XYZ file of C-alpha atoms in Angstrom:
353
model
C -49.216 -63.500 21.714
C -46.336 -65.239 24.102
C -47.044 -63.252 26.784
C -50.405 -64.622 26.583
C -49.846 -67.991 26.813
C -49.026 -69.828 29.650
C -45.529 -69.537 31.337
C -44.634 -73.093 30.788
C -45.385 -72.975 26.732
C -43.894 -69.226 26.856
C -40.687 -70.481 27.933
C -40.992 -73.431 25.384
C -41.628 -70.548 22.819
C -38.880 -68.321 23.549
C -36.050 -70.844 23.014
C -37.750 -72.352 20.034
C -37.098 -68.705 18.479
C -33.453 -68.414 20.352
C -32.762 -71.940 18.326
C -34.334 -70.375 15.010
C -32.155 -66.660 15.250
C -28.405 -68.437 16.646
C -27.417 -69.206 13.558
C -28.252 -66.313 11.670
C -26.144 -64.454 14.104
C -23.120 -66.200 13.997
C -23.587 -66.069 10.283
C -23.643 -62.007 10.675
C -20.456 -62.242 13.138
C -18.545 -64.343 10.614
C -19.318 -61.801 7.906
C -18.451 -59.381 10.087
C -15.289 -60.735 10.894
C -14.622 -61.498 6.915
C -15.514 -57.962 6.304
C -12.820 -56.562 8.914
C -10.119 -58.906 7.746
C -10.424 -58.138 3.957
C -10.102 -54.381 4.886
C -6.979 -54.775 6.759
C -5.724 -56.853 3.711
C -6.879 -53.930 1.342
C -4.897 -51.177 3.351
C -1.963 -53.388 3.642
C -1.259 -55.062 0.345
C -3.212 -51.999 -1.327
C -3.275 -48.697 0.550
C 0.681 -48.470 0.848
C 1.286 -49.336 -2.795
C -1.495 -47.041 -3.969
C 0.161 -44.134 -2.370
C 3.233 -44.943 -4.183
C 1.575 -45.128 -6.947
C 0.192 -41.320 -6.724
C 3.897 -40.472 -5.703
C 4.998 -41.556 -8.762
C 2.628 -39.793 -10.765
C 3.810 -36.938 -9.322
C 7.299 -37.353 -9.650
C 6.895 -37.903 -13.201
C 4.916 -34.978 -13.748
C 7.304 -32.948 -12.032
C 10.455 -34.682 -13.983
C 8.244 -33.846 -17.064
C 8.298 -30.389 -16.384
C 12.014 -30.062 -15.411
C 12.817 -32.082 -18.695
C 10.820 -29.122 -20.494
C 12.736 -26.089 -18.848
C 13.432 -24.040 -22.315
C 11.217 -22.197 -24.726
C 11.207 -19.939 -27.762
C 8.618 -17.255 -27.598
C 8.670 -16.021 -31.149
C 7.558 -12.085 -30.524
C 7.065 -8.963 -32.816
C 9.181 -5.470 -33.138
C 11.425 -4.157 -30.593
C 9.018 -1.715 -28.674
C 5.810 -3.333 -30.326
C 3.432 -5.310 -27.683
C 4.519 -8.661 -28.669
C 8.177 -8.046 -28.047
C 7.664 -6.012 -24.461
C 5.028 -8.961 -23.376
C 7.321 -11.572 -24.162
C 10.226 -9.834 -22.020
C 7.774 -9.806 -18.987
C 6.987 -13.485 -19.701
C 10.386 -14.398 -19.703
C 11.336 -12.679 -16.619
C 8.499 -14.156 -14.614
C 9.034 -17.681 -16.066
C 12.715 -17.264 -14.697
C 11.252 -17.226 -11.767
C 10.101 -20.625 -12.179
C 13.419 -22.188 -13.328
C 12.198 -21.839 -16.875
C 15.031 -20.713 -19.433
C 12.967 -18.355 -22.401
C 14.856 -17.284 -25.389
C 12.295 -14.371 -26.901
C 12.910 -14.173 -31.026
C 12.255 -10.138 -32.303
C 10.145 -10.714 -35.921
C 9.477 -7.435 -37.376
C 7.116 -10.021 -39.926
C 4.922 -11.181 -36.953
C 2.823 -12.830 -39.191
C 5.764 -15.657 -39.329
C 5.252 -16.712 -35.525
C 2.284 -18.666 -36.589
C 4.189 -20.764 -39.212
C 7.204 -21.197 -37.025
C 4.881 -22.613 -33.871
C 3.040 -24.819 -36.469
C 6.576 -25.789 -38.262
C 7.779 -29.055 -36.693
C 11.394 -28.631 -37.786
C 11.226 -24.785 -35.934
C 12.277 -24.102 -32.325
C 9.903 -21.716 -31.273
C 7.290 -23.091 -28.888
C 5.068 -19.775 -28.268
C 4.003 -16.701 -30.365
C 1.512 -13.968 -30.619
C -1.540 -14.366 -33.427
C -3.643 -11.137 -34.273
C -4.708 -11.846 -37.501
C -6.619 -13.110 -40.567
C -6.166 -16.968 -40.650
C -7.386 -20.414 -41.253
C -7.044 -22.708 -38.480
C -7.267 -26.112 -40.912
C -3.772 -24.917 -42.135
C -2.042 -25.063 -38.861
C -3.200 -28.013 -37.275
C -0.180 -28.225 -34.945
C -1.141 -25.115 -32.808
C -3.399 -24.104 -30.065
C -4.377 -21.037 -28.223
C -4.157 -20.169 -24.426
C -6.609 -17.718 -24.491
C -6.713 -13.850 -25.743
C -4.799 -11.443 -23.767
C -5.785 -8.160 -25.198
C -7.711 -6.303 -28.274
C -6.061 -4.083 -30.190
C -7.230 -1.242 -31.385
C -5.934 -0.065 -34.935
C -4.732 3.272 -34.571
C -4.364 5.482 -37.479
C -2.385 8.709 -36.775
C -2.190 12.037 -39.520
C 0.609 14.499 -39.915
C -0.625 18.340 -39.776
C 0.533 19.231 -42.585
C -2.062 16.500 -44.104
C -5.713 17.817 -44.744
C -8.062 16.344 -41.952
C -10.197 13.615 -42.525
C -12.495 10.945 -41.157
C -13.287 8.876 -43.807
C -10.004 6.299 -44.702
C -11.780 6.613 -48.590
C -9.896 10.207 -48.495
C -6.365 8.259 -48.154
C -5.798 8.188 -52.496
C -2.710 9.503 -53.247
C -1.071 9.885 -50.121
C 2.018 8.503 -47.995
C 0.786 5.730 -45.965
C 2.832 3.961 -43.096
C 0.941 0.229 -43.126
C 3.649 -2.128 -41.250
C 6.352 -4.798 -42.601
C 4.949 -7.119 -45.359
C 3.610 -10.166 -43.248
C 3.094 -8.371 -39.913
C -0.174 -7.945 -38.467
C -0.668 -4.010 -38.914
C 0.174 -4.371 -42.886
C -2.276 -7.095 -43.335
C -5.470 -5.572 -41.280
C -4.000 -1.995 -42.251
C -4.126 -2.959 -46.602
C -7.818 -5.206 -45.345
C -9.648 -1.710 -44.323
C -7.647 0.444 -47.297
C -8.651 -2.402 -49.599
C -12.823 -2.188 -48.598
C -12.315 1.843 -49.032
C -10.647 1.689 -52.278
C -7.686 2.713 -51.541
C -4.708 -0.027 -52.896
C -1.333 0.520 -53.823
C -1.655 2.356 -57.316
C -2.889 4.648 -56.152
C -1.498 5.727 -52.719
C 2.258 5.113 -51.212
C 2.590 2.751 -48.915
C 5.586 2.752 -46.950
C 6.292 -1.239 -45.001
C 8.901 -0.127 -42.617
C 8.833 -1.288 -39.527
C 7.565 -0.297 -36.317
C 10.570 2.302 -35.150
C 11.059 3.616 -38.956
C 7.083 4.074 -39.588
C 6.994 5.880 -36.675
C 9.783 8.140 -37.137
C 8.480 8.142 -40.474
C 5.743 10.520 -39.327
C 7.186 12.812 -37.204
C 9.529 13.878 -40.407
C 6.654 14.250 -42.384
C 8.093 11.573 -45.025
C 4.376 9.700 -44.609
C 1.105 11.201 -44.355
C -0.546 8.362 -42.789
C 0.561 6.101 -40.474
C -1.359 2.734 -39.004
C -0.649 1.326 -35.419
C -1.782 -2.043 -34.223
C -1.144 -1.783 -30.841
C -2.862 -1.600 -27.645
C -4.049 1.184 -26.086
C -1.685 1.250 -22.924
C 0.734 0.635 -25.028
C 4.076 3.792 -24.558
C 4.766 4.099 -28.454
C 0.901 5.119 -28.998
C 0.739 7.453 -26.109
C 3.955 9.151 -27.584
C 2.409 9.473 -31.021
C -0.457 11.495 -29.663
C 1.887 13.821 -27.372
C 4.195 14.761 -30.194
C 3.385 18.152 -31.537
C 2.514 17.649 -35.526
C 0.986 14.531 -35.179
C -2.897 14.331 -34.678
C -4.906 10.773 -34.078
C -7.670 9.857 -36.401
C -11.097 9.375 -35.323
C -12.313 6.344 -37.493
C -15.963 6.874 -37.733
C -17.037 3.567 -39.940
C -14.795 1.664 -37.275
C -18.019 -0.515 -36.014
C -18.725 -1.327 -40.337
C -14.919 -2.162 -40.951
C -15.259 -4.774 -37.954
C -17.669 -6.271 -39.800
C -16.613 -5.967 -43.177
C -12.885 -7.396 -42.777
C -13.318 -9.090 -40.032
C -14.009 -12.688 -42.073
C -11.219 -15.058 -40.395
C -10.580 -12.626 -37.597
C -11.501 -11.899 -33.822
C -12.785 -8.281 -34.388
C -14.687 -5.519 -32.528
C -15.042 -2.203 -31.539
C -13.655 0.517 -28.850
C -13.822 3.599 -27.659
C -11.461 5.785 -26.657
C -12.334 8.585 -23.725
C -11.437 12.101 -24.012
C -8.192 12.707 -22.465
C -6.987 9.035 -21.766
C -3.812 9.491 -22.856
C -3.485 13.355 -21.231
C -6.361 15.104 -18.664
C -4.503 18.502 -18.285
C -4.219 18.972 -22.158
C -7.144 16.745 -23.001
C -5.615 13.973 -25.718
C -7.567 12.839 -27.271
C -9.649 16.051 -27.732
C -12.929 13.613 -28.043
C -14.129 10.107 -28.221
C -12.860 8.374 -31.044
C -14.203 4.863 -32.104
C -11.688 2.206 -33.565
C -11.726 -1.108 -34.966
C -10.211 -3.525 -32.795
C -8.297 -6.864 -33.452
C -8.113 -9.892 -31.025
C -4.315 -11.300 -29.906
C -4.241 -14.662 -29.017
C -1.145 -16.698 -27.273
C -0.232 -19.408 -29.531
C 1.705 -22.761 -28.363
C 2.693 -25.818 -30.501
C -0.148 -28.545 -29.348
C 2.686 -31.082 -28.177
C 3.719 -28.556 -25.284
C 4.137 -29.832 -21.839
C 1.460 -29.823 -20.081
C 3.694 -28.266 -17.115
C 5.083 -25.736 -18.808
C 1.750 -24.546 -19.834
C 0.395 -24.494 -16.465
C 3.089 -21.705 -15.795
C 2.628 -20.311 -18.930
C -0.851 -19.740 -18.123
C -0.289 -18.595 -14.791
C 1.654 -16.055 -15.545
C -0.636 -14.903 -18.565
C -2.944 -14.032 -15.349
C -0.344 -12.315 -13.716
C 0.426 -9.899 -16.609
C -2.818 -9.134 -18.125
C -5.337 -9.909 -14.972
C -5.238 -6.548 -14.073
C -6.650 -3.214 -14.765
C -4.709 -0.489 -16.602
C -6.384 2.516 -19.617
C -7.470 -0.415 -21.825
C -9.430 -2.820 -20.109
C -10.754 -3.468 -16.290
C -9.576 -6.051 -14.341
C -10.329 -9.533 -14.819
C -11.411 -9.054 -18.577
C -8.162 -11.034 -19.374
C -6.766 -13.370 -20.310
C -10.210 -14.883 -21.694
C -10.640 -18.789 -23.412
C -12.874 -17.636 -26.012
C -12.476 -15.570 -29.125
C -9.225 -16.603 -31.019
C -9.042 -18.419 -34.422
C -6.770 -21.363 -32.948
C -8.482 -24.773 -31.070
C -7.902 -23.874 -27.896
C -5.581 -26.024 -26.123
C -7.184 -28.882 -23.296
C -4.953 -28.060 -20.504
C -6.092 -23.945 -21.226
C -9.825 -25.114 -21.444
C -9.064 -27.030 -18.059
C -7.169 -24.130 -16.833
C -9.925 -21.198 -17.141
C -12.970 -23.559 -16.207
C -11.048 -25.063 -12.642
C -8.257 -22.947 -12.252
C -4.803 -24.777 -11.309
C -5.065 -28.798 -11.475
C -4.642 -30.558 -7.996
C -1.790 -32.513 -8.716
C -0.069 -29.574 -10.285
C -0.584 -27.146 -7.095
């Protein structure tokens, strides 16, 4: 339309709209301007102190940890899986400037109680068995590092059986009162019958059981342990000693397993020995869960290594389990702890790498 009109009202047009658009420019260059300025105020009297501010964080996270550097790790028998775990714990946590003091309990059920005692010391144990959570509301769980199966072994001399209903009137080796393998061992005797009137049970501990069995002074003896575990693969390589295939092991998972983590494996022909095939044949067992167990007021430092180095030990393959089927965040008894839930979902938290 202005280049239609004439060139005298085209010019009169043009700086009509020039008079119209000057201010709104220089508004726009002021704002501009404005704009520029408050950002160099915001990096100045902000940026600097908000990196501070991060700094600090972690510097106090960090002096958090330090202040932290000693733990109890409440574990079970010498030469049970709680006891040689928490040795490997402690010497990779040394490592990482952390001082552990590991606590033998032949009664393993008593970890538990101390981690959920506020007047104990110990900071970290091992749970695999029947509980209610309600009544230790000052624990967590970093996860499940193994499942146990529970082995039940037979001296020679003792008529073969299948069936743990045939057990009446024996020698049975069930574990120290309040351990793990005497609770879940007098569970399955219970749902077959078999109590102490009328069988022998014998509550030494791990060693004694064991030795136990080779004399012949038992009949029976019951292992909760894991499969790669040295004391079981002994057991089946002494001559006079014979492992049990459980066959109701999937219906005793079920049965007792009210309060516990439970399941079933199997165990491969020759696992334990190819050349002289041990076992001779499958066998199915019942398995139990084992959790790691931490009071719920732990640094949340310390359980960053904790948890690392949970990975470390149990990540990996070996005759139990492939690799990467633990540690896992799902399947204990215990809340599992925030900084574990964090931990498995993300991996290591930023500020903490």
């Amino acid at each position: 339309q202005i280049r239609s009109q004439p060139p005298r009202l085209r010019s009169a047009t043009f700086r009509q709209s020039a008079g119209r658009d000057r201010p709104d420019r220089l508004l726009c260059m002021r704002f501009a301007a404005h704009r520029a300025h408050v950002a160099h105020l915001t990096q100045h009297f902000l940026g600097y102190p908000l990196v501070l501010v991060i700094a600090a964080i972690i510097a106090l996270i960090g002096w958090r940890s330090m202040s932290h550097d000693r733990l109890v790790i409440a574990s079970g028998p010498e030469g049970g899986y709680f006891h040689t775990t928490a040795l490997r714990y402690q010497a990779l946590l040394a490592k990482r400037n952390l001082h552990i003091r590991v606590l033998p309990e032949e009664n393993t059920l008593r970890g538990l109680e101390h981690v959920d005692d506020p007047a104990s010391d110990v900071d970290v144990a091992f749970v695999a068995q029947r509980l209610d959570a309600h009544q230790h509301p000052n624990v967590r769980s970093l996860g499940v590092i193994t499942d146990e199966p529970l082995f039940v072994f037979r001296h020679r001399r003792t008529r073969p059986f299948t069936r743990l209903g045939d057990i009446p009137g024996r020698g049975v080796g069930v574990g120290p009162v309040d351990s793990g393998s005497y609770q879940l061992a007098t569970d399955v005797l219970a749902a077959h019958g078999v109590t102490a009137p009328n069988a022998k049970f014998n509550t030494s501990g791990l060693r004694d059981s064991v030795a136990a069995l080779r004399k012949g002074e038992v009949d029976v003896a019951f292992l909760l342990q894991p499969l790669e575990q040295p004391i079981v693969a002994e057991l089946v390589r002494t001559p006079g000693i014979e492992l049990v295939d459980v066959i109701e092991g999937r219906a005793i998972s079920r049965i007792v397993g009210s309060g516990r983590n439970m399941g079933v494996t199997r165990i491969p022909l020759g696992i334990f020995d190819l050349h002289n095939a041990l076992p001779a044949h499958e066998l199915t067992l019942p398995t139990e869960a084992v959790s790691v167990v931490v009071r719920s007021e732990l640094d949340p430092g310390v359980l960053h290594h904790l948890l690392e180095v949970m990975q470390e030990v149990h990540g990996g393959a070996n005759l139990g389990h492939e690799a990467g089927s633990y540690p896992r965040s799902v399947g204990s008894q215990v809340p599992p702890d925030p900084v574990a839930t964090s931990f498995y979902r993300s991996g290591l938290a930023f500020l903490y790498r």
